[in-house]
Coordinates of C-alpha atoms in Angstrom, one line a residue:
Chain A
M13 CA 90.3 120.4 102.6
V14 CA 93.7 121.9 104.7
L15 CA 92.2 125.9 106.3
E16 CA 94.3 128.2 104.7
A17 CA 93.4 131.4 103.8
T18 CA 95.2 132.6 100.8
M19 CA 96.3 136.5 99.2
I20 CA 96.2 136.7 95.0
C21 CA 98.8 138.9 94.0
I22 CA 97.6 140.4 90.2
D23 CA 99.9 141.2 87.9
N24 CA 97.1 144.6 86.7
S25 CA 101.0 146.1 84.9
E26 CA 101.2 147.2 81.5
W27 CA 102.4 144.7 79.7
M28 CA 98.6 142.6 80.4
R29 CA 97.0 144.3 77.7
N30 CA 99.4 141.6 75.1
G31 CA 97.1 139.7 73.1
D32 CA 99.3 136.4 73.4
Y33 CA 96.8 134.9 75.8
S34 CA 93.3 134.7 74.5
P35 CA 91.7 137.4 74.3
S36 CA 93.8 139.0 76.3
R37 CA 96.4 138.4 79.4
F38 CA 94.7 139.8 82.1
Q39 CA 91.5 138.3 81.2
A40 CA 93.3 135.1 80.8
Q41 CA 94.2 136.1 84.6
A42 CA 91.3 137.2 86.2
D43 CA 89.2 134.3 84.1
A44 CA 91.7 131.8 86.7
V45 CA 92.1 134.4 89.6
N46 CA 88.2 133.5 89.2
L47 CA 88.5 129.8 89.6
I48 CA 91.5 129.5 91.8
C49 CA 88.3 131.4 94.0
G50 CA 85.8 129.5 93.7
A51 CA 88.5 126.0 94.1
K52 CA 89.9 127.5 97.6
T53 CA 86.6 128.2 98.6
Q54 CA 84.6 124.6 98.1
S55 CA 88.0 123.2 99.0
N56 CA 86.9 123.6 103.0
P57 CA 83.6 126.3 103.7
E58 CA 86.4 128.2 106.3
N59 CA 88.8 128.5 103.4
T60 CA 89.2 132.7 103.0
V61 CA 91.0 134.2 100.3
G62 CA 92.0 138.0 100.0
V63 CA 93.0 140.0 96.4
L64 CA 95.6 142.5 95.6
I65 CA 96.8 144.2 92.9
M66 CA 100.3 144.8 92.3
A67 CA 100.5 147.5 89.8
G68 CA 98.1 150.1 88.5
K69 CA 99.8 153.9 91.1
G70 CA 100.7 150.8 93.8
V71 CA 99.9 148.3 95.4
R72 CA 96.6 147.4 96.7
V73 CA 94.3 145.4 98.5
L74 CA 91.6 145.3 97.0
V75 CA 89.3 142.2 99.1
T76 CA 91.4 141.5 102.9
P77 CA 91.0 137.1 103.2
T78 CA 87.4 136.6 103.3
S79 CA 85.5 133.6 102.2
D80 CA 82.6 135.4 100.2
L81 CA 83.6 134.9 97.1
G82 CA 80.5 137.8 95.4
K83 CA 83.0 140.1 96.8
I84 CA 85.9 138.4 94.4
L85 CA 84.3 138.3 91.4
A86 CA 83.0 141.8 92.3
C87 CA 86.3 143.7 93.3
M88 CA 87.9 142.1 89.8
H89 CA 85.5 144.2 87.7
G90 CA 86.2 147.6 86.1
L91 CA 90.0 147.0 87.0
E92 CA 92.6 149.0 85.2
V93 CA 95.6 147.6 83.6
G94 CA 98.6 150.0 84.3
G95 CA 101.8 150.6 85.9
E96 CA 104.9 148.4 86.7
M97 CA 104.4 145.5 88.6
N98 CA 106.6 145.8 92.0
L99 CA 106.8 141.9 93.2
A100 CA 108.2 142.2 95.8
A101 CA 106.3 145.3 97.8
G102 CA 102.8 143.1 96.4
I103 CA 104.3 139.7 98.5
Q104 CA 105.3 141.8 101.7
V105 CA 101.4 144.0 101.6
A106 CA 100.2 140.1 100.8
Q107 CA 102.0 138.4 104.0
L108 CA 100.4 141.9 106.1
A109 CA 96.6 141.3 105.2
L110 CA 97.6 137.0 106.4
K111 CA 98.8 138.1 109.3
H112 CA 96.2 139.7 110.3
R113 CA 93.7 136.9 109.2
Q114 CA 91.0 137.0 111.5
N115 CA 91.0 132.5 112.2
K116 CA 94.5 132.2 112.8
K117 CA 94.0 128.5 112.6
Q118 CA 94.9 129.1 109.5
Q119 CA 97.5 127.8 107.6
Q120 CA 98.8 131.3 104.7
R121 CA 99.4 131.4 100.8
I122 CA 100.2 133.5 98.9
I123 CA 99.7 133.1 94.9
V124 CA 101.2 135.3 93.0
F125 CA 100.8 135.7 88.8
A126 CA 103.7 137.0 87.3
G127 CA 103.0 138.8 84.2
S128 CA 105.8 141.1 83.2
P129 CA 109.7 141.1 84.0
V130 CA 111.1 141.1 87.3
K131 CA 113.1 144.1 88.6
H132 CA 114.4 143.2 91.8
E133 CA 117.8 141.4 92.1
K134 CA 117.8 138.2 93.0
K135 CA 119.2 138.8 96.7
M136 CA 115.7 141.1 97.4
L137 CA 114.2 138.1 96.5
E138 CA 115.7 135.3 97.9
M139 CA 116.0 137.3 101.3
I140 CA 111.8 138.1 101.1
G141 CA 111.8 134.2 100.1
R142 CA 113.6 133.2 103.4
K143 CA 110.5 135.6 105.4
L144 CA 108.6 134.0 104.3
K145 CA 109.4 130.7 105.3
K146 CA 110.1 131.6 108.5
N147 CA 106.9 132.9 108.9
S148 CA 105.6 129.5 107.6
V149 CA 104.1 131.1 104.4
A150 CA 103.7 129.5 101.5
L151 CA 104.3 130.9 98.0
D152 CA 102.8 129.5 95.1
I153 CA 104.5 131.5 91.7
V154 CA 102.5 131.5 88.2
N155 CA 104.6 132.5 86.3
F156 CA 103.2 134.1 82.4
G157 CA 103.4 136.5 80.1
E158 CA 107.2 138.1 79.5
D159 CA 109.3 134.9 79.0
D160 CA 112.9 135.5 79.7
E161 CA 115.2 133.8 81.2
E162 CA 116.4 135.8 83.8
K163 CA 113.0 136.2 85.3
T164 CA 112.2 132.5 85.3
E165 CA 115.8 132.2 87.1
K166 CA 115.3 135.2 90.0
L167 CA 111.0 133.1 90.4
E168 CA 112.9 129.8 90.3
S169 CA 115.2 131.1 93.4
L170 CA 112.0 132.7 94.7
L171 CA 110.2 129.2 95.5
A172 CA 113.8 128.0 96.3
A173 CA 114.4 130.2 99.6
V174 CA 110.6 130.3 100.1
N175 CA 109.6 126.4 99.9
N176 CA 109.7 124.4 102.8
N177 CA 108.7 120.2 102.6
D178 CA 107.3 121.0 98.5
T179 CA 104.5 123.3 99.9
S180 CA 105.1 126.1 97.6
H181 CA 104.8 125.7 93.5
I182 CA 106.3 127.4 90.9
V183 CA 103.6 126.7 87.5
H184 CA 105.3 128.1 84.1
V185 CA 102.6 128.8 81.4
P186 CA 103.5 129.7 78.0
A187 CA 101.5 131.5 75.5
G188 CA 99.6 128.9 73.3
P189 CA 96.0 127.7 73.1
N190 CA 95.7 126.5 76.4
A191 CA 93.2 129.0 78.4
L192 CA 95.4 130.0 81.3
S193 CA 93.1 128.6 84.0
D194 CA 92.7 125.1 82.0
V195 CA 96.3 124.7 82.2
L196 CA 96.6 125.4 86.4
I197 CA 93.6 123.2 86.8
S198 CA 95.6 120.3 86.9
T199 CA 98.4 122.2 88.7
P200 CA 99.2 121.8 92.4
I201 CA 98.3 124.9 93.2
F202 CA 95.0 123.8 92.4
T203 CA 94.2 120.3 93.5
G204 CA 95.9 121.2 96.6
D205 CA 99.6 119.3 98.6
G206 CA 98.4 116.3 97.5
E207 CA 95.2 116.0 98.1
G208 CA 94.6 114.3 94.9
G209 CA 92.0 116.9 93.7
S210 CA 88.9 118.9 95.4
G211 CA 85.3 118.2 93.5
F212 CA 85.4 121.2 92.0
A213 CA 88.9 120.7 90.8
A214 CA 87.4 117.8 89.2
A215 CA 84.4 118.9 87.7
A216 CA 85.7 122.0 86.3
A217 CA 88.8 119.9 84.7
A218 CA 86.1 117.4 83.4
A219 CA 84.5 120.5 82.0
A220 CA 87.1 122.1 80.1
A221 CA 88.1 118.4 79.1
G222 CA 85.0 119.1 76.7
G223 CA 82.8 116.3 78.4
V224 CA 86.2 113.9 78.2
S225 CA 86.3 113.1 81.6
G226 CA 89.5 110.7 82.8
Y227 CA 86.6 109.1 84.9
D228 CA 85.8 105.0 83.4
F229 CA 82.2 104.9 82.5
G230 CA 81.8 108.6 82.1
V231 CA 80.5 109.5 85.8
D232 CA 82.7 111.6 88.2
P233 CA 82.7 109.3 91.0
N234 CA 82.5 112.3 93.9
L235 CA 79.2 113.4 91.5
D236 CA 77.8 109.9 92.5
P237 CA 80.1 107.5 94.6
E238 CA 76.6 105.2 94.1
L239 CA 76.1 105.0 90.4
A240 CA 80.5 105.3 89.7
L241 CA 80.9 101.5 92.1
A242 CA 77.4 99.9 90.0
L243 CA 79.2 100.2 87.2
R244 CA 82.6 99.6 88.2
V245 CA 80.8 96.4 90.4
S246 CA 79.4 95.2 87.2
M247 CA 82.1 95.4 85.1
E248 CA 84.2 93.8 87.0
E249 CA 81.3 90.7 87.3
E250 CA 81.5 90.3 83.6
R251 CA 85.5 91.3 83.3
A252 CA 85.7 87.2 84.8
R253 CA 83.0 85.6 83.3
Q254 CA 84.1 87.2 80.1
E255 CA 87.1 85.4 81.3
A256 CA 85.4 82.2 81.4
A257 CA 83.9 82.1 78.7
A258 CA 86.7 83.4 77.0
K259 CA 89.2 80.8 78.3
K260 CA 85.9 78.1 76.4
A261 CA 85.5 79.2 73.1
A262 CA 89.3 79.2 73.2
E263 CA 89.6 75.4 73.9
D264 CA 87.6 75.2 70.9
T265 CA 88.7 77.6 68.5
S266 CA 92.4 76.6 69.3
K267 CA 91.3 73.3 67.5
Q268 CA 91.4 76.0 63.8
G269 CA 92.8 78.9 64.5
G270 CA 95.3 78.5 66.7
E271 CA 96.9 80.1 70.2
Q272 CA 97.6 83.4 68.8
Q273 CA 93.0 84.1 67.5
A274 CA 92.3 83.0 71.0
G275 CA 94.6 85.9 72.6
S276 CA 93.1 88.5 70.2
Q277 CA 89.7 87.3 71.0
E278 CA 90.2 87.1 75.4
A279 CA 91.2 90.6 74.1
S280 CA 88.8 92.0 72.1
S281 CA 85.9 90.5 73.1
Q282 CA 87.0 92.0 76.4
D283 CA 86.9 95.4 74.8
A284 CA 83.4 94.8 73.2
T285 CA 82.3 93.7 76.6
M286 CA 84.3 97.1 78.4
T287 CA 82.3 99.9 75.0
E288 CA 79.4 98.1 75.7
R289 CA 79.0 98.2 79.8
A290 CA 80.0 101.9 79.4
S291 CA 77.2 102.8 76.6
A292 CA 74.5 100.8 78.5
S293 CA 72.2 102.8 80.1
T294 CA 72.0 103.3 83.8
S295 CA 69.3 100.8 83.7
E296 CA 70.5 97.6 82.4
A297 CA 73.4 97.9 85.2
E298 CA 71.5 97.4 88.2
N299 CA 68.9 95.4 86.5
K300 CA 71.4 92.7 86.1
T301 CA 69.5 89.9 87.9
T302 CA 70.6 86.4 87.3
D303 CA 67.1 85.9 85.4
L304 CA 68.8 87.0 82.3
M305 CA 71.8 84.5 82.8
D306 CA 71.1 82.5 80.9
D307 CA 71.0 85.2 77.7
E308 CA 73.3 87.5 78.5
N309 CA 75.7 83.2 78.5
A310 CA 74.1 83.9 75.0
L311 CA 74.5 86.7 74.8
L312 CA 78.5 86.8 75.3
Q313 CA 79.0 83.9 73.1
Q314 CA 77.0 86.1 69.9
A315 CA 80.4 89.3 71.3
L316 CA 82.8 86.5 71.5
A317 CA 82.0 85.2 68.4
M318 CA 82.0 88.7 66.5
S319 CA 85.1 89.9 68.1
M320 CA 86.9 86.9 66.7
D321 CA 86.2 88.2 63.6
E322 CA 88.3 91.9 63.7
P323 CA 85.8 94.6 64.7
A324 CA 84.1 95.4 62.1
V325 CA 82.6 99.4 61.6
G326 CA 79.0 97.3 62.7
H327 CA 80.4 96.3 66.4
D328 CA 78.4 100.0 68.6
V329 CA 75.3 99.0 66.5
K330 CA 75.4 95.4 67.6
D331 CA 76.5 96.1 71.1
T332 CA 73.7 98.4 71.1
D333 CA 71.7 95.7 69.5
M334 CA 72.5 93.0 72.7
S335 CA 72.4 96.2 75.2
E336 CA 68.7 96.0 74.2
A337 CA 68.0 92.3 73.7
S338 CA 68.8 92.0 76.8
V339 CA 66.3 93.9 78.6
D340 CA 63.9 93.4 76.4
D341 CA 61.6 90.4 74.8
P342 CA 63.6 86.9 74.3
E343 CA 62.1 86.8 70.8
L344 CA 62.6 90.5 69.3
A345 CA 66.6 89.0 70.8
L346 CA 66.6 86.3 68.6
A347 CA 65.4 88.1 65.2
L348 CA 67.7 90.6 66.3
Q349 CA 70.4 88.5 66.7
L350 CA 69.3 86.2 63.2
S351 CA 69.2 89.7 61.1
V352 CA 72.7 90.4 63.1
A353 CA 74.2 86.8 61.3
D354 CA 73.3 88.2 58.0
S355 CA 74.6 90.7 57.4
T356 CA 78.4 89.5 58.5
K357 CA 80.8 87.0 56.9
D358 CA 80.3 83.2 56.6
Q359 CA 83.1 83.2 58.8
A360 CA 80.9 85.3 61.5
S361 CA 78.1 83.7 60.7
Q362 CA 78.5 80.1 61.1
S363 CA 80.2 80.7 65.1
E364 CA 76.6 82.9 65.9
V365 CA 74.7 80.5 63.9
L366 CA 76.2 78.0 66.3
A367 CA 75.4 80.8 69.3
D368 CA 72.2 81.2 67.4
Q369 CA 71.6 78.0 68.1
S370 CA 72.2 77.4 71.6
A371 CA 70.0 80.7 71.9
V372 CA 67.4 79.3 70.3
S373 CA 67.5 76.3 72.4
D374 CA 67.4 78.5 75.6
I375 CA 65.3 81.3 74.5
L376 CA 63.7 77.8 73.8
A377 CA 63.6 76.2 76.5
S378 CA 62.6 79.6 78.4
L379 CA 59.5 80.2 76.6
P380 CA 56.2 79.0 78.3
G381 CA 54.7 75.6 76.3
V382 CA 57.0 75.2 74.3
D383 CA 58.7 71.4 74.2
L384 CA 62.4 70.8 72.9
N385 CA 60.7 67.7 71.8
D386 CA 58.3 68.9 69.4
P387 CA 58.7 67.8 66.4
S388 CA 58.3 71.3 65.1
I389 CA 60.6 72.7 67.4
K390 CA 62.8 70.4 66.7
D391 CA 63.0 70.8 62.4
L392 CA 63.3 74.4 63.5
L393 CA 66.6 73.4 64.6
A394 CA 67.4 70.9 62.3
S395 CA 67.2 73.8 59.2
M396 CA 69.4 76.2 61.8
Q397 CA 72.3 73.0 61.7
N398 CA 71.7 72.4 58.5
K399 CA 73.7 76.4 57.7
S400 CA 76.5 74.7 59.8
E401 CA 77.7 71.4 58.3
L402 CA 79.3 73.1 55.7
Q403 CA 81.9 73.5 58.3
K404 CA 83.0 73.2 62.1
K405 CA 80.6 70.1 62.9
N406 CA 83.3 69.5 66.1
D407 CA 82.1 72.8 66.9
D408 CA 78.1 72.3 67.1
K409 CA 78.9 69.7 69.3
S410 CA 80.9 71.5 71.9
S411 CA 79.3 74.3 71.7
N412 CA 76.0 72.0 72.7
E413 CA 77.7 70.5 75.5
E414 CA 78.4 73.2 76.8
K415 CA 74.9 74.4 77.1
K416 CA 73.4 71.2 77.6
Chain B
M6 CA 101.3 117.2 143.2
S7 CA 103.0 119.5 144.6
G8 CA 106.4 118.3 145.2
E9 CA 105.8 115.0 144.9
S10 CA 107.7 114.6 142.0
A11 CA 111.2 115.5 143.0
T12 CA 113.4 114.5 140.2
T13 CA 111.2 117.7 139.0
A14 CA 110.8 120.2 141.5
I15 CA 113.4 122.2 142.4
H16 CA 111.6 124.4 144.5
K17 CA 108.9 123.2 147.2
G18 CA 105.3 124.1 145.7
Q19 CA 106.8 124.3 142.0
V20 CA 106.0 121.7 140.1
D21 CA 107.3 121.3 136.2
L22 CA 104.3 122.7 133.9
L23 CA 104.5 119.6 131.4
D24 CA 101.3 119.0 132.0
F25 CA 99.8 121.8 131.8
I26 CA 100.1 122.5 128.1
D27 CA 97.9 122.6 125.5
W28 CA 99.2 120.4 123.5
T29 CA 96.0 121.6 120.7
S30 CA 97.7 124.8 120.5
V31 CA 101.6 125.0 120.5
E32 CA 102.8 126.4 117.7
C33 CA 106.7 127.5 116.8
L34 CA 107.3 129.3 114.2
N35 CA 110.8 128.6 111.3
Q36 CA 111.4 125.2 113.0
S37 CA 112.7 122.4 110.8
T38 CA 109.8 120.4 109.9
T39 CA 112.3 117.3 110.7
H40 CA 113.8 118.8 114.5
S41 CA 110.1 120.9 115.4
L42 CA 108.9 121.7 119.0
P43 CA 107.7 118.3 120.6
N44 CA 111.6 116.8 120.6
A45 CA 112.3 119.8 123.3
I46 CA 109.3 119.7 125.4
K47 CA 107.1 116.5 125.4
Q48 CA 107.8 113.9 127.6
G49 CA 110.2 111.5 126.8
Y50 CA 111.3 113.3 124.0
R51 CA 113.2 116.3 125.8
E52 CA 114.8 113.9 127.3
D53 CA 116.4 111.8 124.7
E54 CA 119.4 113.5 123.6
G55 CA 119.6 112.5 120.2
L56 CA 116.0 114.8 119.9
H57 CA 116.5 118.5 119.6
L58 CA 114.9 121.4 117.8
E59 CA 116.0 123.5 115.5
S60 CA 115.5 126.6 113.9
D61 CA 115.3 126.7 110.4
A62 CA 115.7 129.7 107.4
D63 CA 118.3 131.6 110.8
E64 CA 118.5 131.1 114.0
Q65 CA 115.5 132.4 115.3
L66 CA 113.0 130.2 116.7
L67 CA 109.4 131.1 118.4
L68 CA 108.0 129.0 121.0
Y69 CA 104.1 129.6 121.2
I70 CA 102.7 127.8 124.2
P71 CA 99.2 127.8 125.6
F72 CA 98.6 126.6 129.2
T73 CA 95.0 124.2 130.5
Q74 CA 94.8 126.6 133.0
V75 CA 96.1 129.7 134.9
I76 CA 99.6 129.4 135.9
K77 CA 102.3 130.9 137.6
L78 CA 105.7 130.8 135.8
Y79 CA 108.5 130.3 138.4
S80 CA 111.4 129.4 135.9
I81 CA 112.8 128.1 133.1
A82 CA 115.6 125.1 132.3
F83 CA 116.7 124.8 128.5
K84 CA 119.2 121.4 127.8
G85 CA 121.3 122.5 124.6
P86 CA 124.7 122.5 122.8
E87 CA 127.4 123.9 123.8
D88 CA 127.7 125.6 120.7
E89 CA 124.0 125.9 118.5
G90 CA 122.5 125.7 121.9
P91 CA 120.4 129.6 122.7
K92 CA 121.5 132.2 124.1
T93 CA 119.1 135.2 124.2
V94 CA 115.8 134.4 125.6
K95 CA 112.4 136.2 125.6
L96 CA 109.6 135.7 127.1
F97 CA 105.9 136.6 126.7
S98 CA 103.0 136.8 128.9
N99 CA 99.4 136.1 127.1
K100 CA 100.7 137.5 124.3
E101 CA 99.2 135.3 121.1
H102 CA 100.2 134.7 118.3
M103 CA 103.6 137.5 117.7
G104 CA 104.9 137.1 114.7
F105 CA 109.0 137.9 114.7
S106 CA 108.1 140.8 112.9
N107 CA 105.7 142.3 115.8
V108 CA 108.2 140.7 118.2
N109 CA 110.3 143.1 119.5
D110 CA 107.3 145.7 119.6
Y111 CA 106.4 144.7 122.9
P112 CA 108.6 145.2 125.9
P113 CA 109.5 140.5 126.9
S114 CA 107.6 140.2 130.4
D115 CA 111.6 139.0 131.1
T116 CA 114.8 138.4 129.5
V117 CA 117.2 135.7 130.0
V118 CA 121.5 135.4 128.3
L119 CA 121.7 131.8 128.7
S120 CA 125.7 131.1 129.1
P121 CA 126.5 127.4 128.8
E122 CA 126.3 126.9 132.3
H123 CA 122.5 127.4 131.5
L124 CA 122.6 125.1 128.7
Q125 CA 123.2 122.0 130.7
G126 CA 119.4 121.9 132.4
K127 CA 120.5 124.7 135.3
P128 CA 117.0 126.6 136.1
V129 CA 116.8 130.0 135.5
L130 CA 115.0 132.4 138.3
L131 CA 112.8 134.2 136.4
K132 CA 111.0 137.7 137.7
Y133 CA 107.7 135.9 140.1
V134 CA 106.5 138.7 139.3
K135 CA 105.2 139.4 135.4
F136 CA 104.8 135.6 135.7
Q137 CA 101.5 135.7 138.4
N138 CA 98.6 135.2 135.8
V139 CA 99.8 133.8 132.6
R140 CA 97.6 131.7 130.2
S141 CA 100.4 131.2 127.1
L142 CA 103.8 131.7 127.3
T143 CA 106.0 133.1 124.3
I144 CA 110.0 132.1 123.5
F145 CA 111.4 134.2 121.3
I146 CA 114.9 132.9 121.3
E147 CA 116.7 135.8 119.2
D148 CA 120.1 134.2 118.7
N149 CA 122.6 130.6 119.9
Q150 CA 126.0 131.0 121.7
T151 CA 128.5 131.2 118.6
G152 CA 125.8 133.6 116.1
S153 CA 125.8 130.5 114.0
E154 CA 123.0 129.4 110.9
I155 CA 121.3 126.7 113.3
T156 CA 120.1 127.2 116.4
K157 CA 119.6 123.8 118.4
V158 CA 117.7 123.5 121.5
Q159 CA 117.4 119.9 123.6
K160 CA 115.1 121.0 126.4
I161 CA 112.7 122.9 128.3
Q162 CA 111.2 123.3 131.1
L163 CA 108.6 125.2 132.6
I164 CA 109.1 125.5 136.9
G165 CA 106.9 126.6 138.1
S166 CA 102.4 126.1 140.3
T167 CA 98.6 126.7 139.5
S168 CA 96.9 128.5 140.5
K169 CA 94.8 126.3 142.8
C170 CA 97.9 125.0 144.2
I171 CA 98.6 126.5 147.7
D172 CA 101.6 127.8 148.8
V173 CA 103.2 124.8 150.2
E174 CA 104.9 126.8 152.4
Y175 CA 102.5 129.1 153.1
L176 CA 100.4 126.5 154.3
Q177 CA 103.4 125.8 156.8
M178 CA 103.4 128.5 158.4
F179 CA 99.6 128.9 158.7
L180 CA 99.6 125.5 160.4
K181 CA 102.3 127.1 163.1
I182 CA 100.7 129.9 163.7
G183 CA 98.0 127.2 165.0
G184 CA 95.1 128.0 161.7
K185 CA 93.4 125.1 162.0
I186 CA 92.0 123.5 159.0
V187 CA 88.8 122.2 158.3
Y188 CA 88.8 120.6 154.7
F189 CA 92.3 120.3 153.2
E190 CA 92.8 119.3 149.2
M191 CA 95.5 120.2 147.3
G192 CA 95.7 120.3 143.3
N193 CA 92.3 119.9 141.2
D194 CA 89.2 122.0 143.1
N195 CA 85.7 121.5 142.4
H196 CA 84.7 124.6 144.8

């Protein structure tokens, strides 16, 4: 949010016709300039940005520092490529333009796009750098296009002369598949000095990366902080509960499988829950009430049980099943669980049935007009129990005790 | 207010203008980030021997000091090291936002050449006539005593009076000639 007046120096020399940056160096540069202008004006509405060209017939100011983004974008149209870049004159004219800015409270910054070779002497550049530093003007250099050692060296020394407390930066962008703008987005030129990114830059980054954002839950905290917060809180609650459940389950399974399994179980169950929550709908996060607690405990058991196996391919399917189940009525949940139980291995189905059984008893208890002591229900439970009588009677007892 | 602080008032009726500096808009070009302007002019900091103002890229310094009210500047005192202390100092009255490039375009309101003696804190009398209506003061330190790369200033003291203050000498003379005072208030008046 720094109040800043920026002058952008564009290189429109003959070297910019080259196509090693798609579609052409000049076009890539123009895109980058547009993005920078947007970012600056968004981060602080009082920021002003101006543009000048360094080649062509000579150094010429296209727009004096203004906060009108439309004006800046308009002046980028119809620019012609030609001539040779005059870096020193460009920077000096930029400095002059900044000196005559309307709001003297703004910090001064120059952003230079250096695409063609630098023909000035290193000493001269250093002198210019020192003058900029003396007048507290910050300088950002984008080194792209022509790449030779001398150029890099000169630009680095220029930066060293200007740099005051890390307010100035240099970015080297080699030709490659990534667009110039994309590379610049992650640099301090865009993000400012240690601000951690403006909302614009972050959103642009998200869009550029094709939807793969660096945020948890796929929600930008800047765009919707409340939602992001709700998701994060519910995630942490889940994790806490998951760990508690996992510990209990770990005790159970340690009798057979050993701690390795429990460890992986905990880890994978956490992963399962995390992916589950991540893909869950927003309404689910908001509807997390204590009424659903019992059902969720049952689902957790199932999740644990399933993740005891390797996280199977059908995991996602099960995830969605479970998430749906928590919202829909318990009978559907039971049906889903049973169908899921059928489709897995014996070992898994054992534990699933276990979970099912406890889930079933819970669900049945929650249904109105159902008495657990009713003989028909007891039969049902018994039949389920028979399936699990093949192995792990201990598990039954412990899980039953747990539930009751 | 005037003449009360015996330690700072050099001349009767003159005060240290520290209280009238508008701190929000004070600027200094080419200062080092670690040794900045408050070290030289703020109360307490400037008395501290260890804290000083230092130049950065070269030996020149450009200070811009606006005031909260219109003042009259009487004299200025500098304290600095013998070798790196300032030598030629140009003062500009009411010139906003000057830069190093245009500082020599305008004639200064006054030019002061400091000797090592002055750098002990001895005030230099200024052309009082030129500083009658000062809203802001620009101090351009052009070079230092030995021509070294860095200029160091330990303390800058501005002595003068505000327009609202009655000159004490004038008042004494007024009373002597038999003038009567009906309503008398020194300092901030609410007229």
